[in-house]
Coordinates of C-alpha atoms in Angstrom, one line a residue:
X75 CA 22.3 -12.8 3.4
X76 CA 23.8 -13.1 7.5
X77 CA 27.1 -14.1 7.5
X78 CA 28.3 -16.6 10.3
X79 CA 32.3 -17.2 10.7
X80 CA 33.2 -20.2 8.4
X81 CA 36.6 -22.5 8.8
X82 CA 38.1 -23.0 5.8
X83 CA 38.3 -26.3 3.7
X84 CA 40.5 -27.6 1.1
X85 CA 41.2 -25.4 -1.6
X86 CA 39.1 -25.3 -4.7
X87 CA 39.8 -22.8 -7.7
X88 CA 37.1 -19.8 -8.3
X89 CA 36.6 -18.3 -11.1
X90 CA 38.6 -15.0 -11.3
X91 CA 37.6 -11.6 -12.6
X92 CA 39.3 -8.1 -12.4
X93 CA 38.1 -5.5 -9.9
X94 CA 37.2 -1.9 -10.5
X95 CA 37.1 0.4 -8.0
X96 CA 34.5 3.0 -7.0
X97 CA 35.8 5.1 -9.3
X98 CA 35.5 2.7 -12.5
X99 CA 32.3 3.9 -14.6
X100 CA 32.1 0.3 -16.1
X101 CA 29.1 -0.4 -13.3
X102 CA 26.3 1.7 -13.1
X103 CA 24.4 0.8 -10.4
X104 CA 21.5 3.3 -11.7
X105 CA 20.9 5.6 -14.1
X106 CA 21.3 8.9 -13.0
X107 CA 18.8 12.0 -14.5
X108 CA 20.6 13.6 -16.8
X109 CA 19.3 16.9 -15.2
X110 CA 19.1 16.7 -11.6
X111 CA 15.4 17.8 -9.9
X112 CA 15.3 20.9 -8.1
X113 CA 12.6 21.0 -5.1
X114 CA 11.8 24.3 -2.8
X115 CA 10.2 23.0 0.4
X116 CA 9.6 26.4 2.1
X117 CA 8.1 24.8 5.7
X118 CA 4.7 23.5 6.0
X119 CA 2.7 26.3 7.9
X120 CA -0.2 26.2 10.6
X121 CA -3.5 26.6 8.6
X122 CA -5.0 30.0 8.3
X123 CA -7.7 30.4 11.2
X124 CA -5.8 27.0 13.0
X125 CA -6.1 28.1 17.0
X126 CA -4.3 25.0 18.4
X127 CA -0.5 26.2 19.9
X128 CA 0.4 22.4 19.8
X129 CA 0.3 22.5 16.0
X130 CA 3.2 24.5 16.0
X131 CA 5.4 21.4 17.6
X132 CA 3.7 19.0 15.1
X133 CA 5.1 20.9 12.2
X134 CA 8.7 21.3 13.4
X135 CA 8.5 17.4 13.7
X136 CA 6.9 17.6 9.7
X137 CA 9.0 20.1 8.3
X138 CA 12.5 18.1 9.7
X139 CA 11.2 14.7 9.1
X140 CA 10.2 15.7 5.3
X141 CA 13.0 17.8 4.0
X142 CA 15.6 14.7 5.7
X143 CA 13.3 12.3 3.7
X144 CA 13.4 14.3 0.8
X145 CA 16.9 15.2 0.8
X146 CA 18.3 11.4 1.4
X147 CA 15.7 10.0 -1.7
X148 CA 18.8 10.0 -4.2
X149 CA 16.4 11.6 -6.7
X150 CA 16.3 15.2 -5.5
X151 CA 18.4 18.4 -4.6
X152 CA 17.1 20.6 -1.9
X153 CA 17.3 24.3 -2.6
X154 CA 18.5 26.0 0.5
X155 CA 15.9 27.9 2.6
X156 CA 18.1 31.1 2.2
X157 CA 17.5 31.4 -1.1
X158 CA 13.9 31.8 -1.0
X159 CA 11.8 34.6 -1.7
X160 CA 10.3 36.1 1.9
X161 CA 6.6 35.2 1.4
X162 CA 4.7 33.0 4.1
X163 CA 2.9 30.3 2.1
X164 CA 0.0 27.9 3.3
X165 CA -2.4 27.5 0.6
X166 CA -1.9 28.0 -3.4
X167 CA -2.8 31.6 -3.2
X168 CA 0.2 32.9 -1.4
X169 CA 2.3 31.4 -4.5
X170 CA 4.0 33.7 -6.3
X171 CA 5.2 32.0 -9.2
X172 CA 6.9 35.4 -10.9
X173 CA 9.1 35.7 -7.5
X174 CA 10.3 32.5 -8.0
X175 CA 11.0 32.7 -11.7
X176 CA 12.4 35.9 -11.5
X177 CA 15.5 35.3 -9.2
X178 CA 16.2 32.4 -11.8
X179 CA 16.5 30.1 -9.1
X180 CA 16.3 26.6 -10.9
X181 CA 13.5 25.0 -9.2
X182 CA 11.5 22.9 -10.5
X183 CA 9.1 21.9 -8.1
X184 CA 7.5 23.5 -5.1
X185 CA 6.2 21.8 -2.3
X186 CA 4.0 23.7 0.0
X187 CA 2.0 22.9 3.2
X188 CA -0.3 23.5 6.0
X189 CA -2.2 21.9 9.1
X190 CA -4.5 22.0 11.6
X191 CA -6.2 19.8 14.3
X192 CA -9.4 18.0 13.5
X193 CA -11.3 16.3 16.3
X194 CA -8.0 15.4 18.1
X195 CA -6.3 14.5 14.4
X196 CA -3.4 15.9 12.6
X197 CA -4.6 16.9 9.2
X198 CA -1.8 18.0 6.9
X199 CA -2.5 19.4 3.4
X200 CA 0.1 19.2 0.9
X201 CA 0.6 20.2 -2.5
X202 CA 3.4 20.3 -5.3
X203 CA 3.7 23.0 -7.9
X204 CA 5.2 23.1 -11.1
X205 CA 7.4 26.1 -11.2
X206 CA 7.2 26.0 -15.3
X207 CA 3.7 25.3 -16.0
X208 CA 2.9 26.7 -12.5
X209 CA 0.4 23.5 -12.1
X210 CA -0.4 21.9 -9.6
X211 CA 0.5 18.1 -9.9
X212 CA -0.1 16.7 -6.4
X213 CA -2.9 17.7 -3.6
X214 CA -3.7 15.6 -1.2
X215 CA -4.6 15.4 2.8
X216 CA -2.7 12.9 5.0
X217 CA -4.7 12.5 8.8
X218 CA -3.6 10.8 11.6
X219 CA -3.3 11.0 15.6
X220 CA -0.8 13.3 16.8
X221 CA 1.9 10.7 17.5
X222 CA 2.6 9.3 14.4
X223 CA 3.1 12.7 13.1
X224 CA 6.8 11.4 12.6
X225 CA 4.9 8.9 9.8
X226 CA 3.0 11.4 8.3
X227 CA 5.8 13.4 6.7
X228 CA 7.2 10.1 6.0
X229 CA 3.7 8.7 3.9
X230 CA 4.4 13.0 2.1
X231 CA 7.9 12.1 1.1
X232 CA 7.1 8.8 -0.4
X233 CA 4.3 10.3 -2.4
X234 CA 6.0 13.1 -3.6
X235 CA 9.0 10.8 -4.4
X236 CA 6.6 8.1 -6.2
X237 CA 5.3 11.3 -8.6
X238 CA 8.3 12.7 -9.7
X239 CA 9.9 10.0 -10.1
X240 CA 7.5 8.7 -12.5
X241 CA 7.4 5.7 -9.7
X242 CA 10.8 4.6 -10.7
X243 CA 10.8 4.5 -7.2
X244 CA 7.6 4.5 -4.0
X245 CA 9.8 5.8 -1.6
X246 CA 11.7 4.3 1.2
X247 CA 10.9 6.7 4.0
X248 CA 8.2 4.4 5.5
X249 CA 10.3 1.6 5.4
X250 CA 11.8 -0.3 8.3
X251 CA 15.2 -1.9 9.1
X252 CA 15.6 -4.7 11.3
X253 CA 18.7 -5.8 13.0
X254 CA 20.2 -7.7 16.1
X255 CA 21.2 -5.4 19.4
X256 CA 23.4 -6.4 21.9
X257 CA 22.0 -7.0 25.2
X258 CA 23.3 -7.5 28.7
X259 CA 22.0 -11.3 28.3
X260 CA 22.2 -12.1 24.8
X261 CA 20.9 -10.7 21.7
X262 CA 17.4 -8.7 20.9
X263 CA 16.0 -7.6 17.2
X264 CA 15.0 -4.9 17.0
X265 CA 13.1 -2.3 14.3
X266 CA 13.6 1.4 13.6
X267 CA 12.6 3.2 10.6
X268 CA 14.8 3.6 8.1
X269 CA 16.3 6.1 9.3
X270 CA 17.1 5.1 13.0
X271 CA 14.6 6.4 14.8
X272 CA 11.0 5.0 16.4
X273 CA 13.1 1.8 17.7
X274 CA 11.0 -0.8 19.4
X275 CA 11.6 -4.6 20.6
X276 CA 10.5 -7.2 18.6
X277 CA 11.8 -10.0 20.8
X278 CA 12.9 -9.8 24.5
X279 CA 13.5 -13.4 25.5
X280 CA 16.7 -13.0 27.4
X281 CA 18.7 -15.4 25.1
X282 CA 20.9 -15.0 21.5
X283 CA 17.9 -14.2 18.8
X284 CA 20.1 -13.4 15.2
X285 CA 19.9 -12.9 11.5
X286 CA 16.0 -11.3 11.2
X287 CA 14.4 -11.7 7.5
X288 CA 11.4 -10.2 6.4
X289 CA 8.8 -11.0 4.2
X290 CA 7.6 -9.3 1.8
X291 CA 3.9 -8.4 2.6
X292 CA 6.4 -7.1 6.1
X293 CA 4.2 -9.2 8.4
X294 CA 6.3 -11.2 9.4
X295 CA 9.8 -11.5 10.3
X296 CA 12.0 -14.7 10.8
X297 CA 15.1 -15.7 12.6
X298 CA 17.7 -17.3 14.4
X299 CA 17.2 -18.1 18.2
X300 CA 19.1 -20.0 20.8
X301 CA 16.2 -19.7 23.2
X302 CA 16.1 -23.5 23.5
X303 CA 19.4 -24.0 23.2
X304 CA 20.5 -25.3 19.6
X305 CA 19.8 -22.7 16.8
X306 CA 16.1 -23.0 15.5
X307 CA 14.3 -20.9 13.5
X308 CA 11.1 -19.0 14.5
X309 CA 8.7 -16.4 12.5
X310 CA 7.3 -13.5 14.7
X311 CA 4.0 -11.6 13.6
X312 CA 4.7 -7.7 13.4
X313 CA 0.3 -7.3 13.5
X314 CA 0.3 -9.1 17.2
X315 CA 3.7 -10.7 18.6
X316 CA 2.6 -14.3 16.9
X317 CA 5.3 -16.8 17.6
X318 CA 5.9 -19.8 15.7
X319 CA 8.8 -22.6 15.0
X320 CA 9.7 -23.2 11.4
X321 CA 9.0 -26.7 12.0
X322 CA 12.1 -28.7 10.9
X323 CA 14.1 -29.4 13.8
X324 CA 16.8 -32.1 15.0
X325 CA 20.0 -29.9 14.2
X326 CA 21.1 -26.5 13.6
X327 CA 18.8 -24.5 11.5
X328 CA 20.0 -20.3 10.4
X329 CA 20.4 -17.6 8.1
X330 CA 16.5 -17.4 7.2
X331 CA 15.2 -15.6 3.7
X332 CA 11.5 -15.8 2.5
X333 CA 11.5 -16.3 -1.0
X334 CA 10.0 -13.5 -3.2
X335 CA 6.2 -14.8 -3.4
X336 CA 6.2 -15.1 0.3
X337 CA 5.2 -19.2 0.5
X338 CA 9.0 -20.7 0.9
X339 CA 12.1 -20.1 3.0
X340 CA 15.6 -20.8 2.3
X341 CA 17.6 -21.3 4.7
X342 CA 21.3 -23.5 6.2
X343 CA 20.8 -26.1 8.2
X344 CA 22.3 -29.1 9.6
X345 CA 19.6 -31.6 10.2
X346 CA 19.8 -34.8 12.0
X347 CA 23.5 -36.1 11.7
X348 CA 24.7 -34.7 9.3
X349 CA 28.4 -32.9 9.2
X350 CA 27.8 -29.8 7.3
X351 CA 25.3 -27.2 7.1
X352 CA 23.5 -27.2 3.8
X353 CA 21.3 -24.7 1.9
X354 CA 17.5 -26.3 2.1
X355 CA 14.3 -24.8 1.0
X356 CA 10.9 -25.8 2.2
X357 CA 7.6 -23.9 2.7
X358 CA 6.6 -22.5 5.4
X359 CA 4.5 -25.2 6.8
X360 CA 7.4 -27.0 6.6
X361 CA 6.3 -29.1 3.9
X362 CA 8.3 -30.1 0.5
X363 CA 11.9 -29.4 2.4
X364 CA 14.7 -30.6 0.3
X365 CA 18.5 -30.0 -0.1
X366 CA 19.9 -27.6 -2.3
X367 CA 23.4 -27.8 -2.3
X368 CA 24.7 -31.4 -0.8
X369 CA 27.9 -30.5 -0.5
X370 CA 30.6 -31.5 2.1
X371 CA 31.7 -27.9 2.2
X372 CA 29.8 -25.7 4.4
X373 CA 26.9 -23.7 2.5
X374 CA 25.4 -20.8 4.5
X375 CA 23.5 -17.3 3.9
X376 CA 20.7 -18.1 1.0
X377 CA 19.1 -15.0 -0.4
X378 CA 16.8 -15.1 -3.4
X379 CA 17.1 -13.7 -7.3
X380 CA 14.3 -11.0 -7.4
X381 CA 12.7 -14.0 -10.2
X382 CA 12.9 -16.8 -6.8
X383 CA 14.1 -18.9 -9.7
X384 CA 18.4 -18.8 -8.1
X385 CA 20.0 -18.5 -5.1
X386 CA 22.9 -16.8 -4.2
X387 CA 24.7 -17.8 -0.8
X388 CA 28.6 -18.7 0.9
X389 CA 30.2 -21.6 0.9
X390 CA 33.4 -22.6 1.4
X391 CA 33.5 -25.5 -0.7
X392 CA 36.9 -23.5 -2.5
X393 CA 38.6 -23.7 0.9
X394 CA 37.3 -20.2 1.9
X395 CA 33.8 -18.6 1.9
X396 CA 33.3 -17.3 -1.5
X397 CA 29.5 -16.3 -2.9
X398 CA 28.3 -19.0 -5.1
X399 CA 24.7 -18.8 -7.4
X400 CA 22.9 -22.0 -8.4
X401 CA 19.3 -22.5 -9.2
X402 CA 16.7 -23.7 -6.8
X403 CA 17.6 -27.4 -7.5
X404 CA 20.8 -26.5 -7.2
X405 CA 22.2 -26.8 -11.2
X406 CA 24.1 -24.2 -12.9
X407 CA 26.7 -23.7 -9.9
X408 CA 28.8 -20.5 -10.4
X409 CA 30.9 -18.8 -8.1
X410 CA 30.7 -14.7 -8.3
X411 CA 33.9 -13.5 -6.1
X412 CA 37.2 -13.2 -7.7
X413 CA 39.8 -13.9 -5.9
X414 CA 41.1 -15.7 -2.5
X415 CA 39.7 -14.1 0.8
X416 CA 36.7 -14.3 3.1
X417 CA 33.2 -12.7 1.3
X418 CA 30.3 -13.3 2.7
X419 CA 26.4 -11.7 3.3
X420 CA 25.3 -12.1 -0.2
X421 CA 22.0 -9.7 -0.8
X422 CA 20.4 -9.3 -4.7
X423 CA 19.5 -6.1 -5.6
X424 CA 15.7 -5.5 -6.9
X425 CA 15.9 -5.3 -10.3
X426 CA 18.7 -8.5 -10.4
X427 CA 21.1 -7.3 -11.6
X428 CA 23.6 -6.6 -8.6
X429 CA 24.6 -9.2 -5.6
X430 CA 25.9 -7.1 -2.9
X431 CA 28.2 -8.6 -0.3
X432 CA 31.0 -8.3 2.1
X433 CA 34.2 -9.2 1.5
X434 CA 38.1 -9.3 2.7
X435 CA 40.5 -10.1 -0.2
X436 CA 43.5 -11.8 0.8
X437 CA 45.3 -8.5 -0.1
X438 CA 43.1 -6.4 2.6
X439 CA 42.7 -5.8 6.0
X440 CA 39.3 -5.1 6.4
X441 CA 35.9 -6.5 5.6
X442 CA 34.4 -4.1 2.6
X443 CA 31.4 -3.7 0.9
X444 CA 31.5 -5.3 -2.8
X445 CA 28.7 -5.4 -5.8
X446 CA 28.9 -8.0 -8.5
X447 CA 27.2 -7.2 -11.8
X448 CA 25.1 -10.8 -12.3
X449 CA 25.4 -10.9 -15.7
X450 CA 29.4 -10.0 -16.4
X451 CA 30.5 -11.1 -12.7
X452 CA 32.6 -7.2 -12.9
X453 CA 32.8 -6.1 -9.2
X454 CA 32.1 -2.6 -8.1
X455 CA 34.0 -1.5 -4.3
X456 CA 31.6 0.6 -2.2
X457 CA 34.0 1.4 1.0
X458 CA 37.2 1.5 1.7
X459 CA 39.8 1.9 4.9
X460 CA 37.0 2.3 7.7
X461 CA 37.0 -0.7 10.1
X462 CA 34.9 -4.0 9.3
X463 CA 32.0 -3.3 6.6
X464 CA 30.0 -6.0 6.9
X465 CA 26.0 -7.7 6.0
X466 CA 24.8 -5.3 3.7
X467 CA 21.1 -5.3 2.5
X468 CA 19.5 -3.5 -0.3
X469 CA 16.6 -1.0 0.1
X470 CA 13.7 -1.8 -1.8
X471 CA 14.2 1.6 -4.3
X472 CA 17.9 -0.4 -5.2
X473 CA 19.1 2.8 -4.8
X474 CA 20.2 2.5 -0.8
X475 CA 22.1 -0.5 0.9
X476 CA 22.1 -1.0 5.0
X477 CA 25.1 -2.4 6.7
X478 CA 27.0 -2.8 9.8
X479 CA 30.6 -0.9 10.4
X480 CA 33.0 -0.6 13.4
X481 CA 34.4 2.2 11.7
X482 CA 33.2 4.6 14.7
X483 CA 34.9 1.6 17.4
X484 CA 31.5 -0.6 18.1
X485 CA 29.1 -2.4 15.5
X486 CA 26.3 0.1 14.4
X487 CA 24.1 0.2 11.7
X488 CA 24.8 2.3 8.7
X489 CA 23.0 3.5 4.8
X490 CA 24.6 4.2 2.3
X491 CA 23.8 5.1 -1.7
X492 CA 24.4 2.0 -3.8
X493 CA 27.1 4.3 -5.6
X494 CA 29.2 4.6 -2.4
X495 CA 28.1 8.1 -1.0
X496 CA 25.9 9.9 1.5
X497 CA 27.1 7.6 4.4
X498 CA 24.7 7.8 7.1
X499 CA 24.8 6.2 11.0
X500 CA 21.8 5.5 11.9
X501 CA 22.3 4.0 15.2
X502 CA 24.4 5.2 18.1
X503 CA 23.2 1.9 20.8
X504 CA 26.8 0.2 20.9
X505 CA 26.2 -3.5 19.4
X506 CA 24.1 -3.3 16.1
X507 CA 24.7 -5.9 13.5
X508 CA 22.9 -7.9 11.0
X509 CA 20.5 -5.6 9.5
X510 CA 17.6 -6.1 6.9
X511 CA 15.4 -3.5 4.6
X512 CA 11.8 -4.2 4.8
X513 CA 10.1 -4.0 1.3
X514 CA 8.1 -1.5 0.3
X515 CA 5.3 -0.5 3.2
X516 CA 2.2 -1.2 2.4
X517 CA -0.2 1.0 0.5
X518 CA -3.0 2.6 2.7

């Protein structure tokens, strides 16, 4: 899903299809509710009797971190706080349905709160309301030491996201993005959560480490370095800093992706003497490595179908990069882009029925975010006329896409709704690039 700059080859036609623009209803990238969700999510309040000051601090970082969470789901709309009825509530008796009703306010949920400190814990109680039933369909107590209180709201959104969603979706607000930064030496990955902040190392080895791939258990991440000197691959351990080289070696091995069952990677490589970078795909041992594409074109940027039965990826086989699909033996060879120009960064939605990429038709002056429809190759523009839009990643809801822009004057990493809207910037470090959604987090 990484793009690398390719020189182009001789020309080879492509098969060409019309593009729609954002505006063009032909694509629906998800089904939106025919009635939107209303929440009220008065703030989270110490707990009755609580005599801890420092709770107070906790529960601005709560209340900020859960309505954000909440708010940038793409399944609710957050009722503004001046709307509500002026009533301190902390535990299910200080609801008043009939004020809420009465002022015909449109809610359908509420989501109320409290905490306290436990023995050193945080110990937050939520619950959510029915405004129409005025039933309660979610209590439950989240506990944890005071500085992951960040986290905490994060585990509430994604449960309260998961229930009224009917888990269409388990909530991306635990969820991590990694991408490359730009350091004084070379280049670092780095995580954040998904929405920039809690950013940490994950390598700091002074040379040029690129294009970080998770898997998808999120144990483990691989990439590109240049640590001893031609372009290997290495997997890192997230549970304790493990190192370890993908074992082939004797040429240039990049552009990583863990296959979805977690026991192969795909990845371009130019092994031994060969000419070209190929697509290969070989477990993670090692073992059972073979060539996929055997081309004399250059073939870079694997990612997987959700099924691990295809592969989409860039070659430039038609004389520039275009985004091909083939199975894993590398029959059935289609190519998805439409029309001369540079695309690149291929990433496959969850559900499989959308490639996102990045692309720069002949006709445009900027690299732009672009989602094929699999099934009727019909292309779908997602931004427009803002510097270079570049290696997008879906979110593991399909509902959110990571990327990097220049639009702001240096490469930073940016979300965005798979329907184009609710930009976001979620760094501000000057040299972001490359990013990748973790799967879901894991269940605890």
């Amino acid at each position: 899903m990484k793009r690398f700059r390719l020189l182009p080859l001789l020309a080879l036609s492509c098969m060409i299809f019309p593009l729609a623009q954002a505006d063009d209803a032909s694509i629906v990238i998800k089904p939106r509710p025919a009635k939107t969700t209303v929440l009220a999510l008065p703030e989270f309040q110490p707990k009755s009797g609580n005599l801890d000051p420092a709770v107070d601090e906790y529960l601005k970082t709560v209340n900020e971190t859960l309505w954000n969470d909440l708010e940038y789901s793409a399944f609710f709309k957050l009722l503004s706080r001046s709307f509500y009825p002026a009533q301190r509530i902390d535990e299910p008796e200080d609801l008043v349905f009939k004020d809420w009703q009465d002022q015909n306010l449109g809610v359908d949920f509420i989501v109320i709160g409290n905490a306290r400190i436990d023995s050193n814990y945080l110990v937050v109680q939520c619950r959510v309301f029915d405004l129409k039933t005025q039933e309660q369909v979610l209590g439950k107590q989240f506990r944890t030491i005071p500085r992951y209180t960040r986290a905490i709201a994060h585990r509430i959104a994604d449960h309260i996201v998961s229930l009224l969603s009917a888990n269409a979706s388990q909530g991306i607000a635990s969820t991590q993005i990694a991408f490359e930064r730009k350091t004084r030496t070379g280049k670092e990955i780095y995580l954040a959560d998904y929405d920039g902040a809690n950013l940490q190392p994950i390598t700091s080895n002074g040379s040029i480490n690129v294009t970080p791939a998770w898997n998808p258990s999120n144990e483990w991440i691989a990439f590109t370095s240049y640590y001893e000197s031609t372009p290997r691959l290495y997997l890192v351990s997230l549970a304790n800093g493990q190192l370890q080289a993908f074992p082939p070696s004797g040429g240039l091995l990049t552009t990583p992706a863990f296959s979805p069952d977690g026991k192969q990677l795909a990845f371009s490589a130019r092994l031994n003497d060969a000419s070209d970078t190929d697509i290969y795909i070989a477990d993670l041992d090692g073992g059972n490595l073979r060539n996929i594409t055997q081309h004399p074109g250059i073939d870079i940027s694997p990612c997987w179908s959700p099924t691990g039965r295809q592969l989409a990826f860039v070659s430039n086989r038609g004389g520039v990069p275009q985004i091909h699909i083939c199975d894993t033996f590398g029959a059935d060879l289609t190519c998805i882009t439409l029309e001369s120009g540079y695309a690149s960064s291929p990433d496959w939605s969850p559900d499989g029925r959308y490639i996102v990429f990045s692309w720069k038709p002949s006709r445009m002056a900027h690299f732009d975010l672009f989602i094929a429809e699999v099934a009727t190759k019909r292309i779908l523009q997602l931004t427009q006329g803002n510097g270079d839009n570049e290696n997008p990643s879906w979110a593991p809801d399909g509902r959110h896409i990571v990327f990097q822009s220049n639009r702001s004057g240096t490469s930073e990493i940016y979300t965005i709704f798979a329907d184009g809207s609710e930009l976001r910037q979620i760094t501000n470090l000057q040299g972001c690039s490359n990013p990748d959604w973790s799967s879901y987090a894991q269940k605890n």
